[in-house]
XYZ file of C-alpha atoms in Angstrom:
376
model
C 10.584 -33.918 60.171
C 7.399 -33.173 58.251
C 7.365 -32.003 54.629
C 4.140 -30.900 52.943
C 3.753 -29.372 49.506
C 1.371 -28.545 46.678
C 1.662 -30.716 43.572
C 1.122 -27.634 41.389
C 4.489 -26.292 42.593
C 6.600 -28.647 44.631
C 9.224 -26.112 45.717
C 7.071 -23.001 46.045
C 4.406 -24.817 48.051
C 6.818 -26.693 50.308
C 6.498 -26.291 54.066
C 8.882 -27.815 56.598
C 8.369 -28.615 60.274
C 10.866 -30.084 62.714
C 14.096 -29.277 60.872
C 15.884 -25.944 61.084
C 18.311 -27.124 58.382
C 15.544 -27.813 55.873
C 13.568 -24.714 56.818
C 16.588 -22.527 56.116
C 17.538 -24.442 52.982
C 14.128 -24.360 51.307
C 13.621 -20.727 52.247
C 16.876 -20.037 50.419
C 15.811 -22.168 47.437
C 12.411 -20.437 47.186
C 13.966 -16.986 47.465
C 16.434 -17.820 44.720
C 13.663 -19.229 42.528
C 11.794 -15.937 42.731
C 14.992 -14.062 41.860
C 15.542 -16.425 38.918
C 12.024 -15.892 37.551
C 12.340 -12.116 37.754
C 15.765 -12.256 36.124
C 14.447 -14.470 33.354
C 11.638 -12.013 32.539
C 14.095 -9.141 32.376
C 16.498 -11.138 30.217
C 13.676 -11.889 27.783
C 12.937 -8.168 27.510
C 16.567 -7.526 26.552
C 16.111 -9.701 23.457
C 13.873 -7.020 21.971
C 16.122 -5.459 19.329
C 13.926 -2.358 19.095
C 14.299 -1.534 22.772
C 15.891 1.916 23.341
C 19.311 2.009 24.977
C 17.933 3.849 27.997
C 15.445 1.009 28.597
C 18.178 -1.610 28.170
C 20.346 0.175 30.719
C 17.425 0.284 33.104
C 16.850 -3.473 32.741
C 20.559 -4.181 33.228
C 20.521 -2.185 36.461
C 17.536 -4.221 37.670
C 19.348 -7.467 36.831
C 22.380 -6.270 38.738
C 20.172 -5.364 41.693
C 18.568 -8.823 41.699
C 21.982 -10.474 41.647
C 23.091 -8.376 44.613
C 19.903 -9.300 46.525
C 20.631 -12.989 45.985
C 24.184 -12.579 47.251
C 23.053 -10.536 50.268
C 20.442 -13.151 51.201
C 23.090 -15.891 51.077
C 25.629 -13.889 53.101
C 22.994 -13.019 55.690
C 22.073 -16.696 56.045
C 25.746 -17.622 56.504
C 26.279 -14.902 59.135
C 23.011 -15.278 61.028
C 22.938 -19.088 61.224
C 26.588 -20.187 61.255
C 25.853 -23.447 63.111
C 23.620 -24.819 60.354
C 25.211 -27.041 57.734
C 23.330 -25.235 54.987
C 25.280 -22.105 55.974
C 28.550 -24.033 55.843
C 27.605 -25.476 52.457
C 26.826 -22.029 51.038
C 30.036 -20.655 52.540
C 32.030 -23.423 50.843
C 30.736 -22.197 47.473
C 32.332 -18.792 47.976
C 35.577 -17.966 46.285
C 38.597 -16.880 48.336
C 38.436 -13.167 49.110
C 41.872 -11.693 48.533
C 42.632 -8.550 50.603
C 42.894 -5.319 48.620
C 46.446 -4.809 49.864
C 47.505 -8.029 48.130
C 45.389 -7.488 45.026
C 46.688 -3.966 44.538
C 50.279 -5.159 44.800
C 49.823 -6.860 41.415
C 52.308 -9.472 42.599
C 50.903 -12.579 40.914
C 53.031 -14.961 42.993
C 51.825 -13.335 46.225
C 48.189 -13.442 45.068
C 48.560 -17.119 44.112
C 50.099 -18.049 47.469
C 47.368 -16.284 49.411
C 44.619 -17.884 47.307
C 46.115 -21.370 47.671
C 46.829 -21.022 51.397
C 43.228 -19.959 52.096
C 41.517 -22.213 49.548
C 40.094 -24.571 52.198
C 39.107 -21.884 54.731
C 35.398 -22.245 53.939
C 35.238 -26.033 53.709
C 35.945 -28.039 56.834
C 37.618 -31.231 55.605
C 36.868 -32.940 58.916
C 33.102 -32.444 58.475
C 31.780 -35.706 56.987
C 28.591 -34.026 55.762
C 30.546 -32.551 52.857
C 31.052 -36.087 51.495
C 27.306 -36.114 50.722
C 27.568 -32.967 48.605
C 29.114 -32.153 45.259
C 31.334 -29.458 46.733
C 34.098 -31.691 48.079
C 34.842 -33.412 44.767
C 34.430 -30.138 42.902
C 36.942 -28.338 45.090
C 39.371 -31.275 45.093
C 39.372 -31.311 41.300
C 39.828 -27.553 41.057
C 42.557 -27.512 43.703
C 44.741 -30.157 42.051
C 44.105 -29.000 38.484
C 44.538 -25.252 39.033
C 46.648 -24.690 42.146
C 49.000 -27.641 42.590
C 52.093 -27.975 40.426
C 51.738 -31.061 38.229
C 54.681 -32.906 39.730
C 54.601 -36.078 41.882
C 56.406 -34.694 44.957
C 54.249 -31.562 45.010
C 51.080 -33.614 44.709
C 52.261 -35.865 47.548
C 52.908 -32.847 49.803
C 49.443 -31.457 49.122
C 47.737 -34.794 49.692
C 49.480 -35.022 53.090
C 48.282 -31.505 53.869
C 44.647 -32.376 53.133
C 44.782 -35.614 55.116
C 45.997 -33.603 58.136
C 43.043 -31.256 57.718
C 40.659 -34.234 57.606
C 42.257 -36.175 60.443
C 39.399 -35.384 62.861
C 37.054 -37.608 60.851
C 37.942 -41.205 60.027
C 35.180 -41.197 57.427
C 36.606 -38.128 55.733
C 40.265 -39.060 55.560
C 39.207 -42.532 54.387
C 37.181 -40.940 51.611
C 40.115 -38.751 50.591
C 42.600 -41.619 50.617
C 40.386 -43.798 48.423
C 39.834 -40.789 46.168
C 43.603 -40.429 45.646
C 44.228 -44.177 45.345
C 41.660 -44.298 42.556
C 43.401 -41.393 40.844
C 46.975 -42.712 41.051
C 46.741 -46.503 41.108
C 46.920 -46.479 37.310
C 48.194 -42.959 36.602
C 47.738 -41.425 33.179
C 51.177 -39.828 33.204
C 54.688 -41.197 33.646
C 56.191 -40.942 37.118
C 52.958 -40.458 39.049
C 52.982 -44.047 40.330
C 55.231 -42.520 43.007
C 52.076 -40.989 44.515
C 50.447 -44.426 44.717
C 53.484 -45.901 46.499
C 53.458 -43.009 48.988
C 49.762 -43.516 49.750
C 50.188 -47.222 50.373
C 53.320 -46.961 52.510
C 52.236 -43.977 54.593
C 48.523 -44.631 55.018
C 47.109 -47.969 53.841
C 49.969 -49.959 55.357
C 50.073 -47.768 58.448
C 48.181 -49.064 61.530
C 47.724 -45.492 62.780
C 45.090 -44.929 60.080
C 41.812 -46.827 60.358
C 40.725 -46.594 56.741
C 37.201 -47.630 55.826
C 37.092 -50.791 53.655
C 40.826 -51.314 54.002
C 40.495 -55.008 54.802
C 43.531 -57.254 55.191
C 43.058 -58.714 51.711
C 42.677 -55.270 50.156
C 45.728 -53.983 52.025
C 47.772 -57.013 50.934
C 46.826 -56.364 47.296
C 47.796 -52.697 47.530
C 51.063 -53.436 49.337
C 51.960 -56.146 46.823
C 51.389 -53.730 43.943
C 53.332 -50.962 45.689
C 56.266 -53.287 46.421
C 56.385 -54.343 42.771
C 56.494 -50.858 41.255
C 58.587 -49.124 43.941
C 61.937 -50.372 42.518
C 60.808 -49.096 39.090
C 60.049 -45.498 40.052
C 61.782 -42.774 38.071
C 65.222 -42.082 39.516
C 65.679 -45.615 40.865
C 68.566 -47.845 39.775
C 67.239 -50.208 37.120
C 67.119 -53.804 38.427
C 69.757 -55.963 36.776
C 68.898 -58.578 34.158
C 71.202 -61.419 33.119
C 69.691 -63.100 30.066
C 70.899 -65.415 27.304
C 72.140 -63.806 24.083
C 72.175 -65.187 20.522
C 75.550 -66.880 21.159
C 74.223 -68.798 24.133
C 76.046 -66.649 26.683
C 74.370 -64.932 29.615
C 74.817 -61.175 29.473
C 73.882 -58.237 31.694
C 72.967 -54.782 30.449
C 75.385 -53.419 33.054
C 78.264 -54.349 30.724
C 76.926 -52.046 27.969
C 78.950 -48.824 27.842
C 76.654 -46.443 25.942
C 75.743 -43.229 27.786
C 72.030 -44.020 27.570
C 70.422 -47.432 27.478
C 67.033 -48.412 26.098
C 65.639 -51.661 27.497
C 62.970 -52.910 25.123
C 60.707 -55.836 25.948
C 59.055 -57.140 22.787
C 57.197 -60.074 21.264
C 58.253 -60.924 17.692
C 54.626 -61.790 16.865
C 53.327 -58.421 18.146
C 52.351 -55.902 15.457
C 52.916 -52.851 17.685
C 56.352 -54.222 18.665
C 57.298 -54.520 14.995
C 56.190 -50.909 14.406
C 58.279 -49.665 17.332
C 61.307 -51.637 16.142
C 60.893 -50.268 12.607
C 60.692 -46.709 13.968
C 63.951 -47.174 15.878
C 65.722 -48.732 12.871
C 64.551 -45.926 10.573
C 65.635 -43.174 12.978
C 68.568 -44.584 14.933
C 71.176 -43.199 12.521
C 69.879 -39.661 13.059
C 70.111 -39.795 16.847
C 72.787 -37.434 18.151
C 72.919 -39.215 21.497
C 74.875 -42.338 22.416
C 72.057 -44.821 23.018
C 72.534 -48.561 23.421
C 69.658 -51.021 23.077
C 69.127 -54.075 25.256
C 66.341 -55.868 23.382
C 64.558 -58.493 25.476
C 62.466 -60.933 23.458
C 59.684 -62.630 25.429
C 59.114 -65.648 23.111
C 60.526 -69.044 24.029
C 61.361 -70.303 20.508
C 65.043 -69.350 20.175
C 65.309 -70.263 16.485
C 62.384 -68.060 15.432
C 63.784 -65.292 17.632
C 67.144 -65.416 15.848
C 65.391 -65.448 12.457
C 63.464 -62.339 13.493
C 66.697 -60.553 14.447
C 68.215 -61.288 11.022
C 65.055 -60.463 9.091
C 64.620 -57.078 10.812
C 68.340 -56.242 10.716
C 68.784 -55.598 14.428
C 71.983 -57.646 14.845
C 73.791 -54.547 16.152
C 71.486 -54.426 19.158
C 72.225 -56.267 22.397
C 69.709 -59.054 21.784
C 68.730 -61.314 24.673
C 65.909 -63.728 25.383
C 63.833 -63.240 28.526
C 62.861 -66.911 28.805
C 66.443 -67.948 29.613
C 67.602 -66.101 32.710
C 70.050 -66.132 35.592
C 68.118 -63.373 37.372
C 64.481 -63.600 38.468
C 61.570 -63.606 35.991
C 61.705 -60.362 34.000
C 57.887 -60.167 34.137
C 58.061 -59.701 37.910
C 61.191 -57.555 37.976
C 59.995 -55.046 35.370
C 56.231 -55.384 35.800
C 55.751 -56.659 32.254
C 52.163 -57.650 31.514
C 52.135 -56.779 27.817
C 54.439 -55.685 25.014
C 56.089 -53.551 23.864
C 57.466 -51.926 27.018
C 60.398 -49.508 26.926
C 62.610 -48.294 29.780
C 65.180 -45.551 29.282
C 68.244 -45.432 31.570
C 70.892 -42.748 32.022
C 74.670 -43.253 32.315
C 74.287 -44.318 35.954
C 71.607 -46.792 34.843
C 68.903 -44.986 36.706
C 65.405 -45.039 35.195
C 64.634 -41.678 33.577
C 61.582 -42.781 31.563
C 59.389 -45.828 31.114
C 56.426 -47.145 29.160
C 56.811 -44.475 26.499
C 56.688 -44.772 22.729
C 59.869 -44.998 20.663
C 59.126 -41.601 19.109
C 59.481 -40.007 22.576
C 63.018 -41.236 23.284
C 64.930 -38.250 21.925
C 62.632 -35.565 23.366
C 62.889 -37.257 26.784
C 66.696 -37.264 26.628
C 66.682 -33.602 25.553
C 64.541 -32.639 28.548
C 66.680 -34.766 30.851
C 69.931 -33.163 29.689
C 68.435 -29.691 29.980
C 67.312 -30.471 33.529
C 70.725 -31.883 34.418
C 72.398 -28.764 33.015
C 70.128 -26.456 35.033
C 70.872 -28.379 38.243
C 74.645 -28.111 37.883
């Protein structure tokens, strides 16, 4: 491939030999640059406040004509040279064309379904060349932000769909899987760690998928993390804890009879923990729900722990100390790597929320009860 140009105008003076892709691409770029310059001149003329309306209308028609020329040039390139990647790249930039019959129906659900079902028609997910462009990431972002319901199971279904579309290219499905792992390994929103577990179990720990850079050590790290958080996914039965209470007896939260149960892991020297505890104390009397509290202190000094309980007036809580246990280390069981951490359980002691703030407890229960009522 030979590229020659004029330093006075790198793009305008560029000539290409030996590459049909680059010849077509730079011809398109140069054509669009000319259109842009003409459009810019016309747009500058429109800034003249003294320009008569008839002249403004004339300029607007010219601008519209230039825009149509640019579109026609692009469509002609796509149709006349379909085997070139530049044509595929330009095609991928086009929005989904919805048939008039569907548009005229004014059925928004039908229009949405058609748009979503045909969203990837112009971008071949098994073509690894798209990885080297901005279009793949752009369309992935748009697809999951605009078209996919923000719910873990729906996201999982759509990820599986895209992986199937990319299955013809190991490089592509590897790229997509790392893209989603990066997004959901430390999710911003509660419950979306379920997506991470699905990715690890179905792809990274699956010998049928030869994923780039998925070495044994990397896979072991991902599997270890997945195995740790899987028992803590929303809807799972909360793992039992049997810890020592202030009387020296070992007690399980499974003996607590309140309808809802808040498991709170805290450090009595932690400022944020003290704020969360104060919030609960100040608001607990106003709660209209039957909520028990299983307060797990993480400090080993039992005397200071008991003093803290008395000082902060939380004797009515089910107070236990995590450093004295019959069950396994609470750090491992509940993935505790800092405090405070709150888990909210329903009457069946299934996890309905986790790692939220104390001020969210009531609103979460309200949403949960509304959902339960709708499902009955």
